[in-house]
Amino acid sequence: MAITSRPEVNVLADGGKTWEIANEKFVVKGYIPANKLNGAINNYSFMAPLLIVLEENKQTMEEAVKFADSTGLAGIAAKSDCGVLFVYPGCGDWENADESLYVSLMAEIKMAPDYKDGLVEDIDFFTHQNKGYYIRGTKFHSYVYSFGKSADYAAKYLLKTVEGEFLWGPGEITPAMVSMENLTAMPEIERYEMPVLSVGNSTEINEAFAKCERKLIKDKADYVADYELFVKKYRMWCGVISEEANVEELGMVEEAGSCMVKVSPDNMAFKDCEEHEVGYFAYYNKDAFDNGPIPLVLGFHGMGDSSMFLTYVSGWYQVTHRHGFLFVSIENHLSIPADEVMQILDVVKERYNVDEHRIYAIGFSMGCGKTWDLFERYPSVFAGVAPGCALFPVYSHPFGAERHLDTLNKDTPLPIFYSGGDKSHVSELPVQSAWAVERLRYAMEVNKCKKHFDFTFEDQSNWDDPLMAVKGDRVERLYDESRDAYMNVHYFDSEDGVCRTAFAAVEGQMHEYRPFTAELGWKFISQFTR
């Protein structure tokens, strides 16, 4: 449930921010240390830690800030443009607090592209109305620090599966790490794979942690060293503990950048401005440019996501590492029409040694829509595209905006690898909507496929394929071992004999873009040059 009113924000002498939120379940003090990152342009949320300090005794704001500064937690937060949360039970003591405190706290936390002062304003995409406020945070990086009585609370309620509000609905919100210092009660462990940091505890208590698969046992905490060595390695993603990606260990560069673009006539978000700033993150191997120009892939994230979300969840950083191209993931592209993407592309080509014959675009969900926009508007610029998980109508706009039908690509073929999930709740495959039928028919017409998409959405009983409507000239069934799932790829030959068109249906997939799909998408489109 969203917070109805924005808490009062206090600005510290060094530029740091503090605020407090209280309800019947908890009192939380937020401290957002000053930093030099431009978080409004480059969103660091996805890799940022959610640092939660369960106060043994309720502190003043000044005491909380001093603790964060002296322990180094503030410095850790500043590196990712995030904050430190200090939590105390609303009931007044830890003995009477239960699991609902943590569940309620996590329900007030959201990862969103638009935030300020460590707070998210929830704006309805369609009505543009304020739906309330949330604490900005990354739930799958929930790192809990506890002491004495609050450690006893953590040892009782947080070393097991905790269900609550995850990213976009109900799900597991179990912490990614729990630190317990000076415990007085034996831990009640149910999840032995959970990372545990035991500090200053008795031999008996540490023996109880012996079966834990991921643990660090210490006499005294060193918050920065412990974070670098142990804590930051882990995330709890959809109920599974795993090690977080580390591009530096892979020999890669993650580079934040931004550029100014002139506002195009169809940009309603910045209609009163002459120009605006756009952020991006660039990824490449450290030796990528040693032998001359390399391919470029532009990436576009989904609505409510960020550029880092697309890069890491969809595995594009891994594909980049394996195949040695430059991946530039664009930030907040929903406010960037296709014309402005071309301006960003010009800047990227100035800053990096890009092979202009091998420029590609990929996208997930609303980013898939942006990739389709480029297929429609600038097909001669790109060597191939790999949109995923969204099929919007061609000749009308799903949200009522004006369509550029006069500039719609009708005859310039562009290699495409499209994929969608058969269990998705949105329009991803022809079986799911008439929009999807219209979109794939259009792509096949532009690419001059030998086969014609002569089917309608209503005539499914006569389709050649139950999901795709029209069956490919060849169909390949591929197994994704990481997800124990199959992908059926339909390949369509063009009239000149070249296969430029691949449509894939992923069995059992809901609304997501998987690393297996990213790898296959790259392998298909990278065959082509412009």
Coordinates of C-alpha atoms in Angstrom, one line a residue:
M1 CA 0.0 0.0 0.0
A2 CA 1.4 3.4 -1.0
I3 CA 2.2 6.1 1.5
T4 CA -0.5 8.7 0.9
S5 CA 1.6 11.8 1.5
R6 CA 5.3 12.6 0.9
P7 CA 7.3 12.8 4.1
E8 CA 9.1 16.0 4.9
V9 CA 12.6 15.9 3.7
N10 CA 15.4 17.5 5.7
V11 CA 18.6 18.6 3.9
L12 CA 21.8 18.2 5.8
A13 CA 24.8 20.6 5.6
D14 CA 26.7 18.3 3.2
G15 CA 23.6 17.8 0.9
G16 CA 22.5 14.5 2.4
K17 CA 18.7 14.0 3.0
T18 CA 16.7 12.5 5.9
W19 CA 13.0 11.8 6.4
E20 CA 10.8 9.6 8.7
I21 CA 7.8 7.5 8.1
A22 CA 5.7 6.0 10.9
N23 CA 2.7 3.7 11.0
E24 CA 1.3 1.1 13.4
K25 CA 3.8 -1.6 12.2
F26 CA 7.1 0.3 12.0
V27 CA 9.0 3.6 12.3
V28 CA 11.5 4.0 9.5
K29 CA 14.1 6.7 9.3
G30 CA 15.7 7.2 5.8
Y31 CA 19.2 8.6 5.4
I32 CA 20.2 9.4 1.8
P33 CA 23.9 10.3 1.9
A34 CA 25.2 13.0 -0.5
N35 CA 26.8 11.7 -3.6
K36 CA 28.0 13.0 -7.0
L37 CA 25.9 10.5 -9.1
N38 CA 23.1 11.9 -11.4
G39 CA 20.5 9.4 -10.4
A40 CA 17.7 11.2 -12.2
I41 CA 19.5 10.5 -15.5
N42 CA 21.4 7.2 -14.8
N43 CA 19.3 4.8 -12.7
Y44 CA 21.5 2.7 -10.4
S45 CA 18.5 1.0 -8.7
F46 CA 18.9 -2.5 -10.0
M47 CA 22.4 -3.1 -8.6
A48 CA 21.9 -0.9 -5.5
P49 CA 21.7 -2.5 -2.0
L50 CA 18.7 -2.1 0.2
L51 CA 20.5 -1.5 3.5
I52 CA 18.1 -2.1 6.5
V53 CA 19.3 -1.5 10.0
L54 CA 17.0 -3.0 12.7
E55 CA 17.7 -0.7 15.6
E56 CA 18.0 -2.5 18.9
N57 CA 17.0 0.7 20.7
K58 CA 15.2 3.6 18.9
Q59 CA 17.7 6.2 17.9
T60 CA 17.3 9.9 17.1
M61 CA 17.9 10.9 13.5
E62 CA 21.2 12.4 14.4
E63 CA 22.3 9.1 16.0
A64 CA 21.2 7.1 13.0
V65 CA 23.2 9.4 10.6
K66 CA 26.2 9.2 12.8
F67 CA 26.0 5.3 12.8
A68 CA 25.7 5.1 9.0
D69 CA 28.6 7.5 8.5
S70 CA 30.9 5.9 11.1
T71 CA 30.3 2.3 10.0
G72 CA 30.7 3.1 6.3
L73 CA 27.2 2.1 5.4
A74 CA 26.6 5.6 4.2
G75 CA 29.6 5.4 1.8
I76 CA 28.3 2.1 0.5
A77 CA 24.9 3.7 -0.2
A78 CA 26.4 6.7 -1.8
K79 CA 28.2 4.6 -4.5
S80 CA 24.8 3.5 -5.8
D81 CA 22.7 6.6 -5.2
C82 CA 20.6 4.9 -2.5
G83 CA 20.1 5.2 1.3
V84 CA 20.2 3.5 4.7
L85 CA 16.9 2.6 6.4
F86 CA 16.7 2.5 10.2
V87 CA 13.7 0.5 11.4
Y88 CA 12.1 0.2 14.8
P89 CA 8.8 -1.6 15.7
G90 CA 5.6 0.5 15.7
C91 CA 4.5 -1.4 18.8
G92 CA 7.5 0.0 20.8
D93 CA 9.6 -3.1 21.3
W94 CA 11.0 -6.1 19.5
E95 CA 9.6 -8.7 21.8
N96 CA 6.1 -7.9 20.6
A97 CA 7.0 -7.5 16.9
D98 CA 6.4 -10.3 14.4
E99 CA 6.9 -11.1 10.8
S100 CA 4.3 -8.6 9.7
L101 CA 6.7 -5.8 10.5
Y102 CA 9.1 -6.9 7.8
V103 CA 6.3 -7.7 5.4
S104 CA 4.7 -4.3 5.9
L105 CA 8.0 -2.5 5.4
M106 CA 8.7 -4.3 2.2
A107 CA 5.2 -3.5 0.9
E108 CA 6.2 0.2 1.1
I109 CA 9.3 -0.3 -1.0
K110 CA 9.4 0.0 -4.8
M111 CA 12.1 0.1 -7.5
A112 CA 11.0 2.6 -10.1
P113 CA 12.7 4.8 -12.7
D114 CA 11.5 8.1 -11.3
Y115 CA 12.7 8.9 -7.7
K116 CA 14.0 11.8 -5.6
D117 CA 15.4 11.9 -2.1
G118 CA 15.1 8.2 -1.8
L119 CA 11.4 8.3 -2.5
V120 CA 9.3 7.1 -5.4
E121 CA 6.3 9.0 -6.6
D122 CA 3.9 6.4 -8.2
I123 CA 2.4 8.0 -11.3
D124 CA -0.3 6.2 -13.3
F125 CA 1.0 5.7 -16.8
F126 CA -2.4 6.2 -18.4
T127 CA -4.1 8.9 -16.2
H128 CA -0.8 10.6 -15.0
Q129 CA -2.4 10.8 -11.6
N130 CA -0.4 10.5 -8.3
K131 CA -1.1 7.1 -6.7
G132 CA 1.0 7.7 -3.6
Y133 CA 4.6 7.4 -2.6
Y134 CA 7.0 4.6 -1.8
I135 CA 10.5 4.1 -0.3
R136 CA 12.9 3.6 -3.1
G137 CA 14.7 0.2 -2.8
T138 CA 15.7 -3.0 -4.5
K139 CA 13.9 -5.9 -2.7
F140 CA 16.1 -8.6 -4.1
H141 CA 19.1 -6.9 -2.5
S142 CA 17.6 -6.7 1.0
Y143 CA 20.5 -6.8 3.4
V144 CA 19.4 -6.7 7.0
Y145 CA 21.7 -5.7 9.9
S146 CA 20.4 -6.5 13.4
F147 CA 21.7 -6.2 17.0
G148 CA 20.8 -7.7 20.3
K149 CA 17.0 -7.8 20.6
S150 CA 16.5 -6.9 17.0
A151 CA 18.9 -9.7 16.1
D152 CA 16.7 -12.1 18.1
Y153 CA 13.8 -10.9 16.0
A154 CA 15.7 -11.5 12.8
A155 CA 16.8 -15.0 14.0
K156 CA 13.2 -15.9 14.6
Y157 CA 11.4 -14.4 11.6
L158 CA 13.8 -13.8 8.8
L159 CA 15.8 -17.0 8.4
K160 CA 12.9 -18.6 6.5
T161 CA 10.8 -18.0 3.5
V162 CA 8.9 -14.7 3.8
E163 CA 6.0 -14.0 1.4
G164 CA 4.8 -10.5 0.6
E165 CA 4.7 -7.9 -2.1
F166 CA 7.6 -8.5 -4.5
L167 CA 8.4 -6.3 -7.6
W168 CA 5.0 -6.2 -9.4
G169 CA 2.8 -8.4 -7.2
P170 CA 2.8 -11.1 -4.6
G171 CA 6.0 -13.1 -4.2
E172 CA 8.9 -14.0 -2.0
I173 CA 10.6 -11.2 -0.1
T174 CA 13.0 -13.2 1.9
P175 CA 16.2 -11.2 2.7
A176 CA 19.2 -11.7 0.5
M177 CA 21.5 -11.5 3.7
V178 CA 20.9 -11.2 7.4
S179 CA 23.5 -10.0 9.8
M180 CA 23.0 -10.8 13.5
E181 CA 25.2 -9.3 16.2
N182 CA 25.1 -10.2 19.9
L183 CA 22.2 -12.7 19.7
T184 CA 20.7 -13.8 23.0
A185 CA 18.4 -16.5 21.4
M186 CA 19.2 -19.5 19.3
P187 CA 18.4 -18.9 15.5
E188 CA 15.4 -20.6 14.0
I189 CA 16.9 -21.5 10.6
E190 CA 14.7 -22.9 7.9
R191 CA 16.6 -21.7 4.8
Y192 CA 20.1 -23.0 5.1
E193 CA 21.1 -21.5 1.7
M194 CA 20.5 -18.0 3.0
P195 CA 23.7 -15.8 3.5
V196 CA 24.2 -15.2 7.2
L197 CA 26.7 -12.9 8.9
S198 CA 27.2 -13.7 12.5
V199 CA 29.0 -11.1 14.6
G200 CA 30.1 -11.4 18.2
N201 CA 28.0 -14.4 18.9
S202 CA 28.7 -17.3 21.2
T203 CA 30.2 -20.6 20.2
E204 CA 26.9 -22.3 20.7
I205 CA 25.1 -19.9 18.4
N206 CA 27.8 -20.1 15.8
E207 CA 27.5 -23.9 15.9
A208 CA 23.8 -23.5 15.0
F209 CA 25.0 -21.6 11.9
A210 CA 27.4 -24.4 10.9
K211 CA 25.0 -26.0 8.4
C212 CA 24.4 -22.6 6.6
E213 CA 25.8 -22.9 3.1
R214 CA 26.8 -19.2 2.9
K215 CA 28.1 -17.7 6.1
L216 CA 30.6 -15.3 7.5
I217 CA 31.4 -15.6 11.2
K218 CA 33.3 -12.7 12.9
D219 CA 34.1 -11.4 16.3
K220 CA 33.7 -7.8 15.2
A221 CA 32.0 -6.2 12.2
D222 CA 33.9 -4.3 9.5
Y223 CA 30.9 -3.1 7.5
V224 CA 32.7 -2.0 4.4
A225 CA 35.1 -5.0 4.2
D226 CA 32.2 -7.4 5.0
Y227 CA 30.1 -5.9 2.3
E228 CA 32.8 -6.1 -0.4
L229 CA 33.8 -9.6 0.6
F230 CA 30.5 -11.2 1.4
V231 CA 27.3 -9.2 1.5
K232 CA 27.1 -7.7 -2.0
K233 CA 27.7 -11.0 -3.7
Y234 CA 24.2 -12.2 -3.2
R235 CA 20.6 -11.5 -4.4
M236 CA 17.3 -13.2 -3.6
W237 CA 15.6 -13.4 -7.0
C238 CA 12.1 -14.9 -7.1
G239 CA 12.9 -17.1 -4.1
V240 CA 16.3 -18.3 -5.3
I241 CA 19.6 -17.1 -3.7
S242 CA 22.3 -16.6 -6.4
E243 CA 25.5 -14.7 -6.8
E244 CA 25.1 -11.3 -8.3
A245 CA 26.7 -10.5 -11.6
N246 CA 30.2 -8.8 -11.5
V247 CA 31.2 -7.4 -14.8
E248 CA 34.5 -6.3 -13.5
E249 CA 35.5 -9.8 -12.7
L250 CA 34.5 -10.8 -16.3
G251 CA 37.0 -8.2 -17.6
M252 CA 34.2 -5.8 -18.7
V253 CA 33.6 -2.1 -18.4
E254 CA 30.3 -0.7 -17.2
E255 CA 30.2 3.0 -18.1
A256 CA 27.5 5.5 -17.2
G257 CA 27.0 8.2 -19.8
S258 CA 24.5 10.8 -20.9
C259 CA 23.9 13.3 -23.7
M260 CA 21.7 16.2 -24.6
V261 CA 19.1 15.7 -27.4
K262 CA 16.9 18.2 -29.1
V263 CA 13.2 17.6 -28.3
S264 CA 11.4 16.2 -31.3
P265 CA 7.8 17.4 -32.1
D266 CA 6.2 14.2 -31.0
N267 CA 7.8 14.2 -27.5
M268 CA 4.9 15.2 -25.2
A269 CA 7.0 14.5 -22.0
F270 CA 9.3 17.4 -22.8
K271 CA 7.1 19.5 -25.1
D272 CA 7.9 22.7 -23.3
C273 CA 11.7 22.2 -23.5
E274 CA 14.2 22.7 -26.4
E275 CA 16.4 19.9 -25.2
H276 CA 16.7 17.3 -22.5
E277 CA 19.3 14.9 -21.1
V278 CA 19.2 11.2 -21.7
G279 CA 21.2 8.6 -19.7
Y280 CA 22.6 5.3 -20.7
F281 CA 25.0 2.6 -19.5
A282 CA 27.6 1.1 -21.9
Y283 CA 29.0 -2.4 -21.6
Y284 CA 32.0 -3.8 -23.4
N285 CA 35.0 -6.0 -22.8
K286 CA 38.2 -4.2 -21.8
D287 CA 40.0 -5.3 -24.9
A288 CA 37.0 -4.9 -27.2
F289 CA 38.3 -2.0 -29.3
D290 CA 41.9 -3.3 -29.6
N291 CA 41.4 -4.4 -33.2
G292 CA 39.2 -1.7 -34.6
P293 CA 35.4 -1.0 -34.8
I294 CA 33.0 -3.4 -33.1
P295 CA 29.2 -4.0 -33.5
L296 CA 26.8 -1.9 -31.5
V297 CA 23.5 -3.1 -29.9
L298 CA 21.1 -0.5 -28.5
G299 CA 18.9 -1.8 -25.7
F300 CA 15.5 -0.6 -24.5
H301 CA 14.0 -1.7 -21.1
G302 CA 10.4 -2.3 -20.2
M303 CA 8.0 0.1 -18.5
G304 CA 8.8 0.5 -14.8
D305 CA 12.2 -1.0 -15.4
S306 CA 15.6 0.5 -15.9
S307 CA 18.5 0.1 -18.3
M308 CA 20.4 -2.1 -15.7
F309 CA 17.3 -4.3 -15.3
L310 CA 17.3 -5.1 -19.0
T311 CA 21.1 -5.7 -19.0
Y312 CA 21.3 -8.0 -16.1
V313 CA 17.9 -9.9 -16.0
S314 CA 17.9 -10.6 -19.7
G315 CA 21.5 -11.5 -19.7
W316 CA 22.6 -9.1 -22.3
Y317 CA 25.8 -8.4 -20.4
Q318 CA 26.8 -12.1 -20.8
V319 CA 26.0 -12.0 -24.5
T320 CA 28.1 -8.9 -24.8
H321 CA 31.0 -10.5 -23.0
R322 CA 30.9 -13.7 -25.1
H323 CA 30.6 -12.0 -28.5
G324 CA 32.6 -8.8 -28.0
F325 CA 30.2 -6.1 -29.1
L326 CA 29.2 -2.8 -27.5
F327 CA 25.9 -2.8 -25.6
V328 CA 24.4 0.5 -24.8
S329 CA 21.3 0.3 -22.7
I330 CA 19.2 3.5 -22.9
E331 CA 17.6 4.9 -19.8
N332 CA 13.9 6.0 -19.5
H333 CA 13.3 5.7 -23.2
L334 CA 9.6 6.0 -22.9
S335 CA 10.2 9.7 -23.0
I336 CA 12.4 9.4 -26.1
P337 CA 10.8 9.1 -29.5
A338 CA 12.5 7.3 -32.4
D339 CA 13.8 10.6 -33.8
E340 CA 15.7 11.3 -30.5
V341 CA 17.1 7.7 -30.5
M342 CA 18.9 8.7 -33.7
Q343 CA 20.5 11.6 -31.9
I344 CA 21.7 9.3 -29.1
L345 CA 23.0 7.0 -31.7
D346 CA 25.1 9.8 -33.3
V347 CA 26.6 10.6 -29.9
V348 CA 27.4 6.9 -29.2
K349 CA 29.2 6.7 -32.6
E350 CA 31.2 9.8 -31.7
R351 CA 32.3 8.4 -28.3
Y352 CA 33.0 4.8 -29.3
N353 CA 34.6 3.1 -32.3
V354 CA 31.4 1.5 -33.8
D355 CA 31.1 -0.5 -36.9
E356 CA 28.5 1.5 -38.7
H357 CA 27.5 -1.5 -40.8
R358 CA 26.7 -3.6 -37.7
I359 CA 24.3 -1.5 -35.6
Y360 CA 21.4 -3.5 -34.0
A361 CA 18.5 -2.8 -31.6
I362 CA 16.8 -5.0 -29.0
G363 CA 14.1 -4.4 -26.4
F364 CA 11.7 -5.9 -23.9
S365 CA 8.0 -5.1 -23.4
M366 CA 7.7 -1.3 -23.9
G367 CA 11.3 -1.5 -25.1
C368 CA 10.1 -4.0 -27.6
G369 CA 7.7 -1.4 -28.8
K370 CA 10.6 1.1 -29.2
T371 CA 12.5 -1.5 -31.2
W372 CA 9.5 -1.9 -33.5
D373 CA 9.4 1.9 -33.9
L374 CA 13.0 1.8 -35.3
F375 CA 11.9 -1.1 -37.6
E376 CA 9.1 1.2 -38.9
R377 CA 11.0 4.5 -39.0
Y378 CA 14.7 3.9 -39.6
P379 CA 15.2 0.4 -41.1
S380 CA 18.2 1.5 -43.3
V381 CA 20.2 2.4 -40.1
F382 CA 20.1 -1.0 -38.5
A383 CA 21.5 -4.4 -39.6
G384 CA 18.9 -6.3 -37.5
V385 CA 16.6 -6.1 -34.5
A386 CA 15.5 -8.5 -31.8
P387 CA 12.3 -7.1 -30.1
G388 CA 10.8 -9.3 -27.4
C389 CA 7.5 -9.8 -25.5
A390 CA 5.2 -7.2 -27.0
L391 CA 3.2 -6.9 -30.3
F392 CA 1.4 -3.6 -30.6
P393 CA -0.9 -2.7 -33.5
V394 CA 0.7 -1.2 -36.6
Y395 CA -1.9 1.2 -37.9
S396 CA -3.2 2.6 -34.6
H397 CA -1.6 3.5 -31.3
P398 CA -2.6 1.4 -28.2
F399 CA -2.5 4.5 -25.9
G400 CA -4.1 7.0 -28.3
A401 CA -1.0 8.8 -29.5
E402 CA -0.5 9.9 -33.1
R403 CA 1.0 7.3 -35.5
H404 CA 3.5 8.2 -38.2
L405 CA 1.9 6.3 -41.0
D406 CA 3.3 8.6 -43.6
T407 CA 6.8 7.4 -42.6
L408 CA 5.9 3.8 -41.9
N409 CA 8.5 1.4 -43.4
K410 CA 6.7 -0.6 -46.1
D411 CA 9.4 -1.9 -48.4
T412 CA 12.8 -1.9 -46.6
P413 CA 13.5 -5.4 -45.3
L414 CA 15.2 -5.6 -41.9
P415 CA 16.3 -8.9 -40.3
I416 CA 14.3 -9.6 -37.2
F417 CA 14.2 -12.2 -34.4
Y418 CA 11.0 -11.8 -32.4
S419 CA 10.2 -13.8 -29.3
G420 CA 7.1 -14.1 -27.0
G421 CA 5.8 -16.2 -24.2
D422 CA 2.8 -18.5 -24.5
K423 CA 1.7 -17.9 -20.9
S424 CA 2.0 -14.1 -21.0
H425 CA -0.8 -11.8 -19.9
V426 CA 0.0 -9.3 -22.6
S427 CA 0.0 -9.3 -26.4
E428 CA 3.0 -11.4 -27.3
L429 CA 1.9 -14.1 -29.8
P430 CA -0.8 -14.2 -32.5
V431 CA -2.9 -16.6 -30.3
Q432 CA -3.2 -13.8 -27.7
S433 CA -4.5 -10.9 -29.7
A434 CA -5.5 -9.4 -33.0
W435 CA -2.8 -6.8 -32.5
A436 CA -0.2 -9.6 -32.6
V437 CA -1.6 -10.9 -35.8
E438 CA -1.5 -7.5 -37.4
R439 CA 2.1 -6.9 -36.3
L440 CA 3.6 -10.1 -37.5
R441 CA 1.7 -9.9 -40.8
Y442 CA 3.2 -6.5 -41.3
A443 CA 6.8 -7.7 -40.6
M444 CA 6.4 -10.5 -43.1
E445 CA 5.2 -8.2 -45.7
V446 CA 8.0 -5.7 -45.2
N447 CA 10.6 -8.6 -45.3
K448 CA 8.9 -10.0 -48.5
C449 CA 8.5 -13.4 -47.0
K450 CA 7.6 -16.2 -49.5
K451 CA 4.8 -17.3 -47.2
H452 CA 1.9 -15.0 -46.7
F453 CA 0.2 -14.3 -43.3
D454 CA -3.3 -14.9 -44.6
F455 CA -4.9 -15.8 -41.3
T456 CA -7.1 -13.7 -39.1
F457 CA -7.3 -13.8 -35.3
E458 CA -10.9 -15.0 -35.4
D459 CA -10.1 -17.9 -37.6
Q460 CA -7.8 -19.8 -35.3
S461 CA -9.4 -23.2 -36.0
N462 CA -7.8 -23.0 -39.5
W463 CA -4.3 -21.8 -38.5
D464 CA -1.3 -23.8 -39.5
D465 CA 0.3 -23.3 -36.1
P466 CA -1.8 -23.0 -32.9
L467 CA 0.4 -20.2 -31.4
M468 CA 2.0 -18.4 -34.4
A469 CA -0.9 -18.9 -36.9
V470 CA 1.5 -19.3 -39.9
K471 CA 4.1 -22.1 -39.7
G472 CA 7.7 -21.2 -40.7
D473 CA 9.5 -22.6 -43.7
R474 CA 11.5 -24.3 -41.0
V475 CA 10.8 -24.8 -37.3
E476 CA 13.5 -25.4 -34.8
R477 CA 12.8 -26.7 -31.3
L478 CA 15.4 -25.6 -28.9
Y479 CA 15.9 -26.5 -25.2
D480 CA 16.7 -23.9 -22.5
E481 CA 18.4 -26.0 -19.8
S482 CA 18.5 -23.1 -17.3
R483 CA 14.7 -22.9 -17.3
D484 CA 13.8 -26.4 -18.4
A485 CA 11.8 -25.0 -21.2
Y486 CA 11.5 -25.2 -25.0
M487 CA 11.5 -22.5 -27.6
N488 CA 10.0 -23.1 -31.0
V489 CA 11.6 -20.8 -33.7
H490 CA 9.8 -20.3 -37.0
Y491 CA 12.1 -19.2 -39.8
F492 CA 10.7 -17.6 -42.9
D493 CA 12.5 -17.2 -46.1
S494 CA 12.2 -14.0 -48.2
E495 CA 11.5 -14.0 -51.9
D496 CA 15.3 -13.7 -52.6
G497 CA 16.0 -16.9 -50.7
V498 CA 17.5 -15.2 -47.6
C499 CA 16.0 -16.0 -44.2
R500 CA 15.6 -12.6 -42.5
T501 CA 12.6 -13.4 -40.3
A502 CA 12.4 -15.5 -37.2
F503 CA 9.4 -15.6 -34.8
A504 CA 9.8 -17.6 -31.6
A505 CA 7.3 -18.9 -29.0
V506 CA 8.7 -19.8 -25.6
E507 CA 6.8 -22.5 -23.8
G508 CA 5.7 -21.8 -20.2
Q509 CA 7.1 -18.2 -20.3
M510 CA 5.1 -15.3 -18.9
H511 CA 6.1 -11.7 -19.4
E512 CA 9.9 -11.9 -19.4
Y513 CA 13.0 -11.8 -21.7
R514 CA 15.3 -14.7 -20.8
P515 CA 19.1 -14.9 -21.3
F516 CA 18.6 -17.9 -23.6
T517 CA 16.5 -15.7 -25.9
A518 CA 19.1 -13.0 -25.9
E519 CA 21.8 -15.4 -27.0
L520 CA 19.7 -16.8 -29.8
G521 CA 18.5 -13.3 -30.9
W522 CA 22.1 -12.1 -31.2
K523 CA 23.2 -15.2 -33.1
F524 CA 20.4 -14.6 -35.6
I525 CA 20.6 -10.9 -36.2
S526 CA 24.4 -10.8 -36.1
Q527 CA 24.6 -12.7 -39.3
F528 CA 23.5 -9.5 -41.1
T529 CA 25.3 -6.3 -42.0
R530 CA 23.8 -3.1 -43.4

